[in-house]
Amino acid sequence: MKVMKFGGTSVGTPERMQSVSSLITNGGEPVFVVLSAMSGTTNSLVEISNYLYKKNPDGANEVINSLEGVYMQHVEKLYSTEEYKNITREFLHEEFNYLRSFTKELFTSFEEKSIVAQGEIMSTNMVVNYMKEQGIDAVLLNALDFMRTDKNSEPDPTYIHDKLGAIMEKVAGHQVYITQGFICRNAYGEIDNLQRGGSDYTASLIGAAINAEEIQIWTDIDGMHNNDPRIVDKTEAVRQLHFEEAAELAYFGAKILHPTCVQPAKYAGIPVRLKNTMSPDAPGTIIDNVTVRGKIKAVAAKDNITAIKIKSSRMLLATGFLRKVFEIFESYQTAIDMVATSEVGVSMSIDNDAHLNEIVDELKKYGTVTVDTDMCIICVVGDLDWSNVGFETIATDAMKNIPVRMISYGGSNYNISFLIREADKKRALQSLSDTLFNK
C-alpha cells in the first residue's frame, strides 16, 4: 500500500479536491491518504484564536462567520447531489458551532490547539463525502485515535504502530483510507500537533507504521530542484536523493520538505517520492537510502543568518573552552548551524537571534566578540565524501568571486556549506548552478 499526502493548496478549492480524488484512485490499488487543511484555513483559525486570547469574541465570531461562508460556497460547487450537500452542510454547521463555543469560555493554549485542529478535520470529511458521492469505497480514520507524541513532544512510533495496526485490522478491505495530517494527541491525551513538518511528518510516520511500499508527498512543484527556481535560471528537478542529502537541502532552505519529516521513512527503509499535483505524470524526486557516487546533486540557501566570532588567548591549549561557549547557546535554546575553530578563536552561525544580545553579553566573559548580521548559508549537496579528491575544489571554485565568511566541510559526507552576505546570495547561487549543473 502507498501513502499519499496532499497539502493545503492541493485541497484548497472544490476543483482541487475533485482533482485530488481522481489522483488518489488513479492507480486502482488501495491507498492511505493524508490531507492538510484547506489553504488559508489554518491562518483563519489562528486569527480566531488571537481574538479569543485578547478577549474579543466579536472579532472571533466575525472571522468564524466569514470562514463558514467560504466553506458553504465550496459545498455548492463540490457536490452534485442534494444528499451529500446536506450531509456536509450539517457536519460543517456542527464544526462552526463548535468554534463559536470557545467565545464563551476561558481561552488557553489547549483550546487554541483544539481550534487549529479543525482545519484538517473539515477538509478530510469533505473529501471523503465527495468520494462516497462518486461511488468510491473510502473510509475516514481519525488521526486523534492513533497519532500521539510522548512526554518530550516527539512522535511515539510504537504507540502509532500498535494503534493504527489494530484500527486497520478492523476496517480492512477498503479502497481508500483517509486521515488528517499535522494533528495528534500528546502523552496526556490532549489535542496537540506535530509542529515540525506537519502533514509530511504524519505521512512518514504512517508509512513506517504500516510498512508502506512508498510514501508520496504531493505539492505544486515537480520535485526538489537542484537550485532555487525563484532566484536562479535553468533549474531542474533532481530525480534521486539520499535521505541525508534531502535532509541537508531541507534544513538549508529547500522549502518543499521539512528536514525531520522523512526520518521515520529513512529508518524503515521506505522511499519517499515528491510529486506534482499539476503534473502528475512527471517522475518527481525519489528519496531513498541509495547513494549515487561521484555526483553533486543540488544547492540550497538559508537566509537570516547571524555569525558570531569569539577570539580569546585563553583558548590556546585550554581544555573546556568550547564547552563553556556552547553551554551559553544551549542555555538560551539557540541552535548552531556552522562552526569553525582556530587556535585562538571560534566562529559560529545561528538562525535565531531572539537572544542574541544576552548570548553576546555572556560570551564577552571569555573573549572579544564580533557579530555579523544579514548573512546567508549556501549549502552544496551530493557525494562529498573526502575520498572524492577535488570535489570540494569544484564547489569552492564556483565561489571564487564571492566573499566567504566561513566554510564548513567534513561534518557530513553529503554537504559543504559557505557563509556569505545575503547581498551576494543570488550571484553565488547562479555561479554554483553555472559551474555545477549548466556546463
Short mmCIF file of C-alpha atoms in Angstrom, two decimals:
data_model
loop_
_atom_site.label_atom_id
_atom_site.label_comp_id
_atom_site.label_asym_id
_atom_site.label_seq_id
_atom_site.Cartn_x
_atom_site.Cartn_y
_atom_site.Cartn_z
CA MET A 1 0.00 0.00 0.00
CA LYS A 2 1.19 3.51 -0.81
CA VAL A 3 0.78 6.56 1.40
CA MET A 4 -0.19 9.78 -0.40
CA LYS A 5 -0.02 13.18 1.30
CA PHE A 6 -1.65 16.30 -0.16
CA GLY A 7 -1.02 19.80 1.19
CA GLY A 8 -3.35 22.74 1.66
CA THR A 9 -3.15 24.09 -1.89
CA SER A 10 -3.94 20.61 -3.25
CA VAL A 11 -7.30 20.68 -1.41
CA GLY A 12 -7.71 24.47 -1.48
CA THR A 13 -10.73 24.66 -3.78
CA PRO A 14 -13.60 22.33 -4.80
CA GLU A 15 -11.90 21.82 -8.15
CA ARG A 16 -8.65 20.84 -6.45
CA MET A 17 -10.47 18.41 -4.16
CA GLN A 18 -12.04 16.78 -7.21
CA SER A 19 -8.65 16.55 -8.96
CA VAL A 20 -7.02 15.06 -5.86
CA SER A 21 -9.78 12.46 -5.64
CA SER A 22 -9.01 11.42 -9.21
CA LEU A 23 -5.29 11.18 -8.44
CA ILE A 24 -5.96 9.08 -5.36
CA THR A 25 -8.00 6.49 -7.27
CA ASN A 26 -5.94 6.59 -10.47
CA GLY A 27 -3.78 3.59 -9.61
CA GLY A 28 -6.66 1.30 -8.73
CA GLU A 29 -4.83 -0.09 -5.70
CA PRO A 30 -5.66 0.55 -2.01
CA VAL A 31 -4.04 3.74 -0.74
CA PHE A 32 -3.66 5.57 2.56
CA VAL A 33 -4.18 9.32 2.15
CA VAL A 34 -3.07 12.15 4.47
CA LEU A 35 -4.68 15.57 3.93
CA SER A 36 -3.83 19.03 5.22
CA ALA A 37 -6.36 21.76 5.95
CA MET A 38 -7.65 23.78 3.01
CA SER A 39 -5.19 26.57 2.17
CA GLY A 40 -5.89 29.66 4.25
CA THR A 41 -7.97 27.82 6.84
CA THR A 42 -5.24 27.36 9.45
CA ASN A 43 -4.37 31.07 9.23
CA SER A 44 -8.03 31.93 9.87
CA LEU A 45 -8.19 29.53 12.83
CA VAL A 46 -5.06 31.11 14.30
CA GLU A 47 -6.65 34.53 13.81
CA ILE A 48 -9.75 33.34 15.67
CA SER A 49 -7.50 32.15 18.50
CA ASN A 50 -5.72 35.51 18.62
CA TYR A 51 -9.03 37.33 19.06
CA LEU A 52 -10.01 34.95 21.84
CA TYR A 53 -6.67 35.43 23.61
CA LYS A 54 -7.41 39.17 23.52
CA LYS A 55 -10.93 38.54 24.92
CA ASN A 56 -12.56 39.87 21.75
CA PRO A 57 -15.35 37.35 20.98
CA ASP A 58 -16.94 39.69 18.42
CA GLY A 59 -13.76 39.73 16.35
CA ALA A 60 -13.53 35.93 16.60
CA ASN A 61 -17.15 35.49 15.54
CA GLU A 62 -16.61 37.72 12.51
CA VAL A 63 -13.78 35.51 11.29
CA ILE A 64 -15.79 32.36 12.07
CA ASN A 65 -18.80 33.62 10.09
CA SER A 66 -16.63 34.64 7.15
CA LEU A 67 -14.85 31.26 7.09
CA GLU A 68 -18.17 29.42 7.33
CA GLY A 69 -19.44 31.35 4.31
CA VAL A 70 -16.41 30.26 2.27
CA TYR A 71 -16.94 26.62 3.19
CA MET A 72 -20.66 26.72 2.38
CA GLN A 73 -19.85 28.11 -1.07
CA HIS A 74 -17.44 25.22 -1.57
CA VAL A 75 -20.20 22.75 -0.70
CA GLU A 76 -22.33 24.06 -3.56
CA LYS A 77 -19.52 23.57 -6.07
CA LEU A 78 -18.06 20.32 -4.75
CA TYR A 79 -21.12 18.07 -4.62
CA SER A 80 -23.65 17.30 -7.32
CA THR A 81 -26.40 15.71 -5.18
CA GLU A 82 -28.58 17.31 -2.52
CA GLU A 83 -27.97 14.28 -0.29
CA TYR A 84 -24.24 14.94 0.08
CA LYS A 85 -24.66 18.69 0.12
CA ASN A 86 -26.96 18.30 3.13
CA ILE A 87 -24.70 15.77 4.86
CA THR A 88 -21.71 18.09 4.53
CA ARG A 89 -23.65 21.24 5.43
CA GLU A 90 -24.84 19.59 8.64
CA PHE A 91 -21.30 18.48 9.50
CA LEU A 92 -19.89 21.96 8.84
CA HIS A 93 -22.64 23.65 10.89
CA GLU A 94 -21.60 21.48 13.84
CA GLU A 95 -17.95 22.35 13.26
CA PHE A 96 -18.53 26.10 13.19
CA ASN A 97 -20.86 25.97 16.19
CA TYR A 98 -18.05 24.14 17.97
CA LEU A 99 -15.69 27.02 17.09
CA ARG A 100 -18.27 29.52 18.39
CA SER A 101 -18.43 27.67 21.71
CA PHE A 102 -14.90 28.88 22.50
CA THR A 103 -16.07 32.51 22.53
CA LYS A 104 -17.90 31.85 25.81
CA GLU A 105 -15.14 30.15 27.80
CA LEU A 106 -11.71 30.75 29.29
CA PHE A 107 -9.19 30.53 26.47
CA THR A 108 -5.72 28.93 26.78
CA SER A 109 -3.17 27.25 24.51
CA PHE A 110 -5.06 23.95 24.96
CA GLU A 111 -8.19 25.44 23.41
CA GLU A 112 -6.12 27.00 20.65
CA LYS A 113 -4.76 23.61 19.61
CA SER A 114 -8.31 22.23 19.51
CA ILE A 115 -9.38 25.11 17.26
CA VAL A 116 -6.41 24.80 14.90
CA ALA A 117 -7.05 21.04 14.54
CA GLN A 118 -10.47 21.65 12.98
CA GLY A 119 -9.00 22.63 9.60
CA GLU A 120 -7.76 19.12 8.86
CA ILE A 121 -10.94 17.59 10.30
CA MET A 122 -13.09 19.65 7.92
CA SER A 123 -11.01 19.01 4.77
CA THR A 124 -10.86 15.23 5.30
CA ASN A 125 -14.60 14.96 5.91
CA MET A 126 -15.36 16.98 2.78
CA VAL A 127 -13.11 14.85 0.57
CA VAL A 128 -14.43 11.56 1.99
CA ASN A 129 -18.02 12.71 1.39
CA TYR A 130 -17.16 13.66 -2.18
CA MET A 131 -15.56 10.26 -2.80
CA LYS A 132 -18.57 8.45 -1.39
CA GLU A 133 -20.83 10.52 -3.64
CA GLN A 134 -18.70 9.34 -6.58
CA GLY A 135 -19.12 5.71 -5.53
CA ILE A 136 -15.55 5.33 -4.26
CA ASP A 137 -15.04 2.98 -1.31
CA ALA A 138 -13.42 5.50 1.07
CA VAL A 139 -13.23 5.42 4.85
CA LEU A 140 -12.18 8.20 7.23
CA LEU A 141 -9.82 7.39 10.11
CA ASN A 142 -9.49 9.95 12.88
CA ALA A 143 -5.79 10.77 13.41
CA LEU A 144 -6.57 11.61 17.04
CA ASP A 145 -7.28 7.90 17.59
CA PHE A 146 -3.75 6.74 16.76
CA MET A 147 -1.33 9.65 16.26
CA ARG A 148 0.40 10.51 19.55
CA THR A 149 3.51 12.25 20.89
CA ASP A 150 5.43 11.30 24.02
CA LYS A 151 6.33 13.43 27.05
CA ASN A 152 9.16 15.02 25.06
CA SER A 153 6.67 16.10 22.36
CA GLU A 154 8.25 13.65 19.92
CA PRO A 155 6.15 11.12 17.95
CA ASP A 156 5.60 7.80 19.73
CA PRO A 157 6.21 5.28 16.90
CA THR A 158 5.40 2.18 18.97
CA TYR A 159 2.02 3.58 20.04
CA ILE A 160 1.25 4.73 16.47
CA HIS A 161 2.19 1.32 15.04
CA ASP A 162 0.09 -0.63 17.53
CA LYS A 163 -2.98 1.63 17.49
CA LEU A 164 -3.06 2.10 13.73
CA GLY A 165 -2.44 -1.60 13.13
CA ALA A 166 -5.45 -2.51 15.30
CA ILE A 167 -7.63 0.06 13.51
CA MET A 168 -6.56 -1.18 10.06
CA GLU A 169 -7.47 -4.74 11.01
CA LYS A 170 -10.99 -3.62 11.94
CA VAL A 171 -11.55 -1.68 8.70
CA ALA A 172 -9.66 -3.90 6.28
CA GLY A 173 -10.75 -4.18 2.66
CA HIS A 174 -11.46 -0.56 1.68
CA GLN A 175 -10.06 1.13 -1.42
CA VAL A 176 -9.12 4.46 0.17
CA TYR A 177 -8.17 5.27 3.77
CA ILE A 178 -8.08 8.98 4.61
CA THR A 179 -6.80 10.72 7.71
CA GLN A 180 -5.72 14.14 8.93
CA GLY A 181 -2.16 15.37 8.80
CA PHE A 182 -0.47 17.53 11.44
CA ILE A 183 -2.86 16.86 14.34
CA CYS A 184 -2.34 14.36 17.16
CA ARG A 185 -2.76 13.85 20.88
CA ASN A 186 0.04 14.36 23.35
CA ALA A 187 1.15 11.96 26.11
CA TYR A 188 -1.65 13.30 28.35
CA GLY A 189 -4.43 12.71 25.80
CA GLU A 190 -4.84 16.41 24.90
CA ILE A 191 -5.24 17.57 21.31
CA ASP A 192 -1.87 18.72 20.01
CA ASN A 193 0.09 18.83 16.75
CA LEU A 194 3.34 17.53 15.29
CA GLN A 195 4.74 21.04 14.69
CA ARG A 196 7.83 20.36 12.58
CA GLY A 197 6.96 19.05 9.14
CA GLY A 198 3.25 18.87 9.89
CA SER A 199 1.37 16.65 7.46
CA ASP A 200 4.58 15.40 5.82
CA TYR A 201 5.63 14.06 9.21
CA THR A 202 2.24 12.35 9.60
CA ALA A 203 2.63 10.64 6.21
CA SER A 204 6.13 9.43 7.07
CA LEU A 205 5.04 8.08 10.46
CA ILE A 206 2.06 6.28 8.93
CA GLY A 207 4.21 4.86 6.13
CA ALA A 208 6.61 3.41 8.69
CA ALA A 209 3.75 2.10 10.86
CA ILE A 210 2.02 0.19 8.04
CA ASN A 211 5.26 -0.70 6.21
CA ALA A 212 4.12 1.10 3.05
CA GLU A 213 5.83 0.39 -0.26
CA GLU A 214 6.20 4.13 -0.91
CA ILE A 215 5.32 7.50 0.65
CA GLN A 216 4.28 10.18 -1.83
CA ILE A 217 4.36 13.88 -0.91
CA TRP A 218 2.24 15.80 -3.44
CA THR A 219 2.89 19.53 -3.82
CA ASP A 220 2.63 22.14 -6.60
CA ILE A 221 6.25 21.76 -7.80
CA ASP A 222 7.91 18.96 -9.76
CA GLY A 223 10.09 17.53 -7.01
CA MET A 224 13.13 19.07 -5.33
CA HIS A 225 15.12 21.29 -7.70
CA ASN A 226 18.89 21.49 -7.99
CA ASN A 227 18.72 25.19 -7.06
CA ASP A 228 16.14 27.80 -6.08
CA PRO A 229 13.94 28.32 -9.19
CA ARG A 230 12.72 31.66 -7.80
CA ILE A 231 16.24 33.09 -7.98
CA VAL A 232 18.27 31.03 -10.44
CA ASP A 233 17.76 30.42 -14.17
CA LYS A 234 17.54 26.94 -15.69
CA THR A 235 16.97 24.83 -12.58
CA GLU A 236 15.87 21.21 -12.92
CA ALA A 237 14.21 18.68 -10.66
CA VAL A 238 16.61 16.24 -9.02
CA ARG A 239 15.36 12.75 -9.80
CA GLN A 240 17.03 10.92 -6.88
CA LEU A 241 18.36 11.92 -3.46
CA HIS A 242 19.73 10.01 -0.50
CA PHE A 243 17.75 10.65 2.71
CA GLU A 244 20.76 12.51 4.13
CA GLU A 245 21.03 14.69 1.03
CA ALA A 246 17.33 15.54 1.20
CA ALA A 247 17.60 16.38 4.91
CA GLU A 248 20.59 18.68 4.28
CA LEU A 249 18.75 20.51 1.48
CA ALA A 250 15.59 20.83 3.53
CA TYR A 251 17.47 22.13 6.56
CA PHE A 252 19.39 24.66 4.50
CA GLY A 253 16.48 26.18 2.66
CA ALA A 254 14.61 23.82 0.29
CA LYS A 255 11.04 24.63 1.40
CA ILE A 256 9.39 21.65 -0.30
CA LEU A 257 10.27 19.35 2.62
CA HIS A 258 10.97 19.62 6.34
CA PRO A 259 14.28 18.04 7.40
CA THR A 260 12.83 15.89 10.20
CA CYS A 261 9.75 14.57 8.44
CA VAL A 262 11.49 11.87 6.38
CA GLN A 263 13.35 10.34 9.34
CA PRO A 264 10.72 7.63 10.10
CA ALA A 265 10.76 6.61 6.42
CA LYS A 266 14.55 6.58 6.37
CA TYR A 267 14.81 4.25 9.36
CA ALA A 268 12.09 1.98 7.95
CA GLY A 269 13.78 1.91 4.52
CA ILE A 270 10.67 3.22 2.75
CA PRO A 271 11.28 5.50 -0.26
CA VAL A 272 9.67 8.94 -0.29
CA ARG A 273 8.61 10.39 -3.64
CA LEU A 274 7.92 14.10 -4.20
CA LYS A 275 5.20 14.58 -6.84
CA ASN A 276 3.48 17.50 -8.56
CA THR A 277 -0.34 17.69 -8.46
CA MET A 278 -0.24 19.99 -11.52
CA SER A 279 1.83 17.49 -13.49
CA PRO A 280 1.01 14.05 -12.03
CA ASP A 281 2.81 12.11 -14.76
CA ALA A 282 6.15 13.80 -14.06
CA PRO A 283 8.54 11.44 -12.22
CA GLY A 284 9.25 13.89 -9.39
CA THR A 285 12.05 13.19 -6.90
CA ILE A 286 12.63 9.84 -5.22
CA ILE A 287 14.34 9.92 -1.81
CA ASP A 288 15.83 6.65 -0.54
CA ASN A 289 18.92 5.13 1.09
CA VAL A 290 20.86 4.86 -2.18
CA THR A 291 24.00 6.98 -2.59
CA VAL A 292 24.93 7.88 -6.17
CA ARG A 293 28.71 8.02 -6.15
CA GLY A 294 30.66 10.89 -7.64
CA LYS A 295 27.79 13.33 -8.19
CA ILE A 296 26.87 16.74 -6.79
CA LYS A 297 23.08 16.94 -6.70
CA ALA A 298 21.80 20.34 -5.62
CA VAL A 299 22.29 23.70 -3.93
CA ALA A 300 20.13 25.44 -1.30
CA ALA A 301 20.31 28.69 0.65
CA LYS A 302 19.28 29.62 4.18
CA ASP A 303 18.67 33.31 4.94
CA ASN A 304 18.59 35.42 8.10
CA ILE A 305 21.83 34.01 9.49
CA THR A 306 23.93 35.73 12.16
CA ALA A 307 27.64 34.96 12.52
CA ILE A 308 29.32 35.25 15.93
CA LYS A 309 33.09 35.11 16.44
CA ILE A 310 34.79 34.92 19.82
CA LYS A 311 38.55 35.42 19.95
CA SER A 312 40.48 34.69 23.13
CA SER A 313 44.06 33.95 24.11
CA ARG A 314 42.57 31.80 26.90
CA MET A 315 41.50 29.29 24.24
CA LEU A 316 45.10 28.44 23.31
CA LEU A 317 45.76 24.91 24.64
CA ALA A 318 42.82 25.31 27.09
CA THR A 319 40.50 22.42 27.84
CA GLY A 320 36.80 23.11 28.36
CA PHE A 321 36.74 26.42 26.47
CA LEU A 322 34.43 25.22 23.71
CA ARG A 323 32.16 23.53 26.23
CA LYS A 324 31.69 26.83 28.07
CA VAL A 325 30.92 28.63 24.80
CA PHE A 326 28.39 26.04 23.61
CA GLU A 327 26.69 25.90 27.01
CA ILE A 328 25.81 29.59 26.62
CA PHE A 329 23.94 28.84 23.39
CA GLU A 330 22.29 25.83 24.99
CA SER A 331 21.08 27.87 27.96
CA TYR A 332 19.20 30.14 25.55
CA GLN A 333 17.94 27.20 23.43
CA THR A 334 19.68 28.61 20.37
CA ALA A 335 20.86 26.07 17.81
CA ILE A 336 24.17 26.50 15.99
CA ASP A 337 24.31 25.85 12.23
CA MET A 338 28.00 26.11 11.37
CA VAL A 339 31.21 26.06 13.45
CA ALA A 340 34.81 26.89 12.54
CA THR A 341 37.69 26.89 15.04
CA SER A 342 41.27 28.12 15.14
CA GLU A 343 43.92 28.15 17.87
CA VAL A 344 42.57 31.31 19.46
CA GLY A 345 39.04 31.70 18.13
CA VAL A 346 35.78 30.07 17.20
CA SER A 347 33.11 31.25 14.75
CA MET A 348 29.51 30.07 14.83
CA SER A 349 26.35 30.84 12.88
CA ILE A 350 22.77 30.89 14.19
CA ASP A 351 19.40 31.42 12.51
CA ASN A 352 17.55 32.50 15.66
CA ASP A 353 18.65 35.86 17.04
CA ALA A 354 15.92 36.18 19.69
CA HIS A 355 18.53 36.00 22.48
CA LEU A 356 21.48 37.42 20.55
CA ASN A 357 22.17 40.28 22.97
CA GLU A 358 22.17 38.00 26.02
CA ILE A 359 24.40 35.44 24.26
CA VAL A 360 26.90 38.11 23.22
CA ASP A 361 26.99 39.57 26.74
CA GLU A 362 27.83 36.17 28.23
CA LEU A 363 30.40 35.36 25.54
CA LYS A 364 32.25 38.58 26.39
CA LYS A 365 33.28 36.95 29.69
CA TYR A 366 35.59 34.68 27.68
CA GLY A 367 36.93 36.87 24.87
CA THR A 368 36.39 39.54 22.23
CA VAL A 369 33.11 39.06 20.37
CA THR A 370 32.30 40.11 16.80
CA VAL A 371 28.82 39.83 15.24
CA ASP A 372 27.94 39.84 11.52
CA THR A 373 24.24 40.07 10.59
CA ASP A 374 22.35 39.70 7.31
CA MET A 375 24.28 36.59 6.38
CA CYS A 376 23.29 33.56 4.34
CA ILE A 377 24.37 29.89 4.27
CA ILE A 378 24.85 28.32 0.84
CA CYS A 379 24.73 24.53 1.02
CA VAL A 380 26.11 22.28 -1.77
CA VAL A 381 24.85 18.70 -1.51
CA GLY A 382 25.93 15.44 -3.11
CA ASP A 383 28.52 12.71 -2.71
CA LEU A 384 31.12 14.86 -0.91
CA ASP A 385 32.99 12.07 0.84
CA TRP A 386 36.59 13.17 1.50
CA SER A 387 37.88 10.32 -0.68
CA ASN A 388 36.40 12.07 -3.75
CA VAL A 389 39.54 14.03 -4.50
CA GLY A 390 38.86 17.55 -5.76
CA PHE A 391 35.10 17.63 -5.22
CA GLU A 392 35.34 20.39 -2.63
CA THR A 393 37.51 22.34 -5.08
CA ILE A 394 34.74 22.31 -7.69
CA ALA A 395 32.38 23.99 -5.20
CA THR A 396 34.96 26.48 -3.91
CA ASP A 397 35.98 27.38 -7.47
CA ALA A 398 32.39 28.43 -8.20
CA MET A 399 32.61 30.76 -5.19
CA LYS A 400 35.95 32.34 -6.18
CA ASN A 401 34.41 35.78 -6.81
CA ILE A 402 32.17 35.73 -3.71
CA PRO A 403 33.44 36.94 -0.30
CA VAL A 404 33.13 33.90 2.01
CA ARG A 405 32.95 34.43 5.78
CA MET A 406 33.15 30.75 6.78
CA ILE A 407 33.30 27.26 5.21
CA SER A 408 32.05 24.02 6.77
CA TYR A 409 33.29 20.75 5.25
CA GLY A 410 33.79 17.29 6.70
CA GLY A 411 30.96 17.22 9.23
CA SER A 412 28.88 15.27 6.72
CA ASN A 413 29.66 13.12 3.69
CA TYR A 414 26.94 14.94 1.78
CA ASN A 415 27.45 18.66 2.34
CA ILE A 416 29.80 21.60 2.03
CA SER A 417 28.49 24.96 3.27
CA PHE A 418 29.56 28.56 2.72
CA LEU A 419 28.60 31.51 4.91
CA ILE A 420 28.27 34.68 2.83
CA ARG A 421 26.44 38.01 2.89
CA GLU A 422 22.77 37.86 1.90
CA ALA A 423 23.51 40.58 -0.65
CA ASP A 424 25.73 38.08 -2.51
CA LYS A 425 23.25 35.18 -2.43
CA LYS A 426 21.80 35.48 -5.94
CA ARG A 427 25.25 35.83 -7.51
CA ALA A 428 26.55 32.83 -5.54
CA LEU A 429 23.62 30.57 -6.39
CA GLN A 430 23.81 31.42 -10.09
CA SER A 431 27.57 30.86 -10.16
CA LEU A 432 27.19 27.46 -8.49
CA SER A 433 24.49 26.45 -10.98
CA ASP A 434 26.62 27.56 -13.92
CA THR A 435 29.67 25.68 -12.62
CA LEU A 436 28.00 22.51 -11.29
CA PHE A 437 24.94 21.94 -13.50
CA ASN A 438 24.84 24.15 -16.61
CA LYS A 439 28.08 23.23 -18.32
#
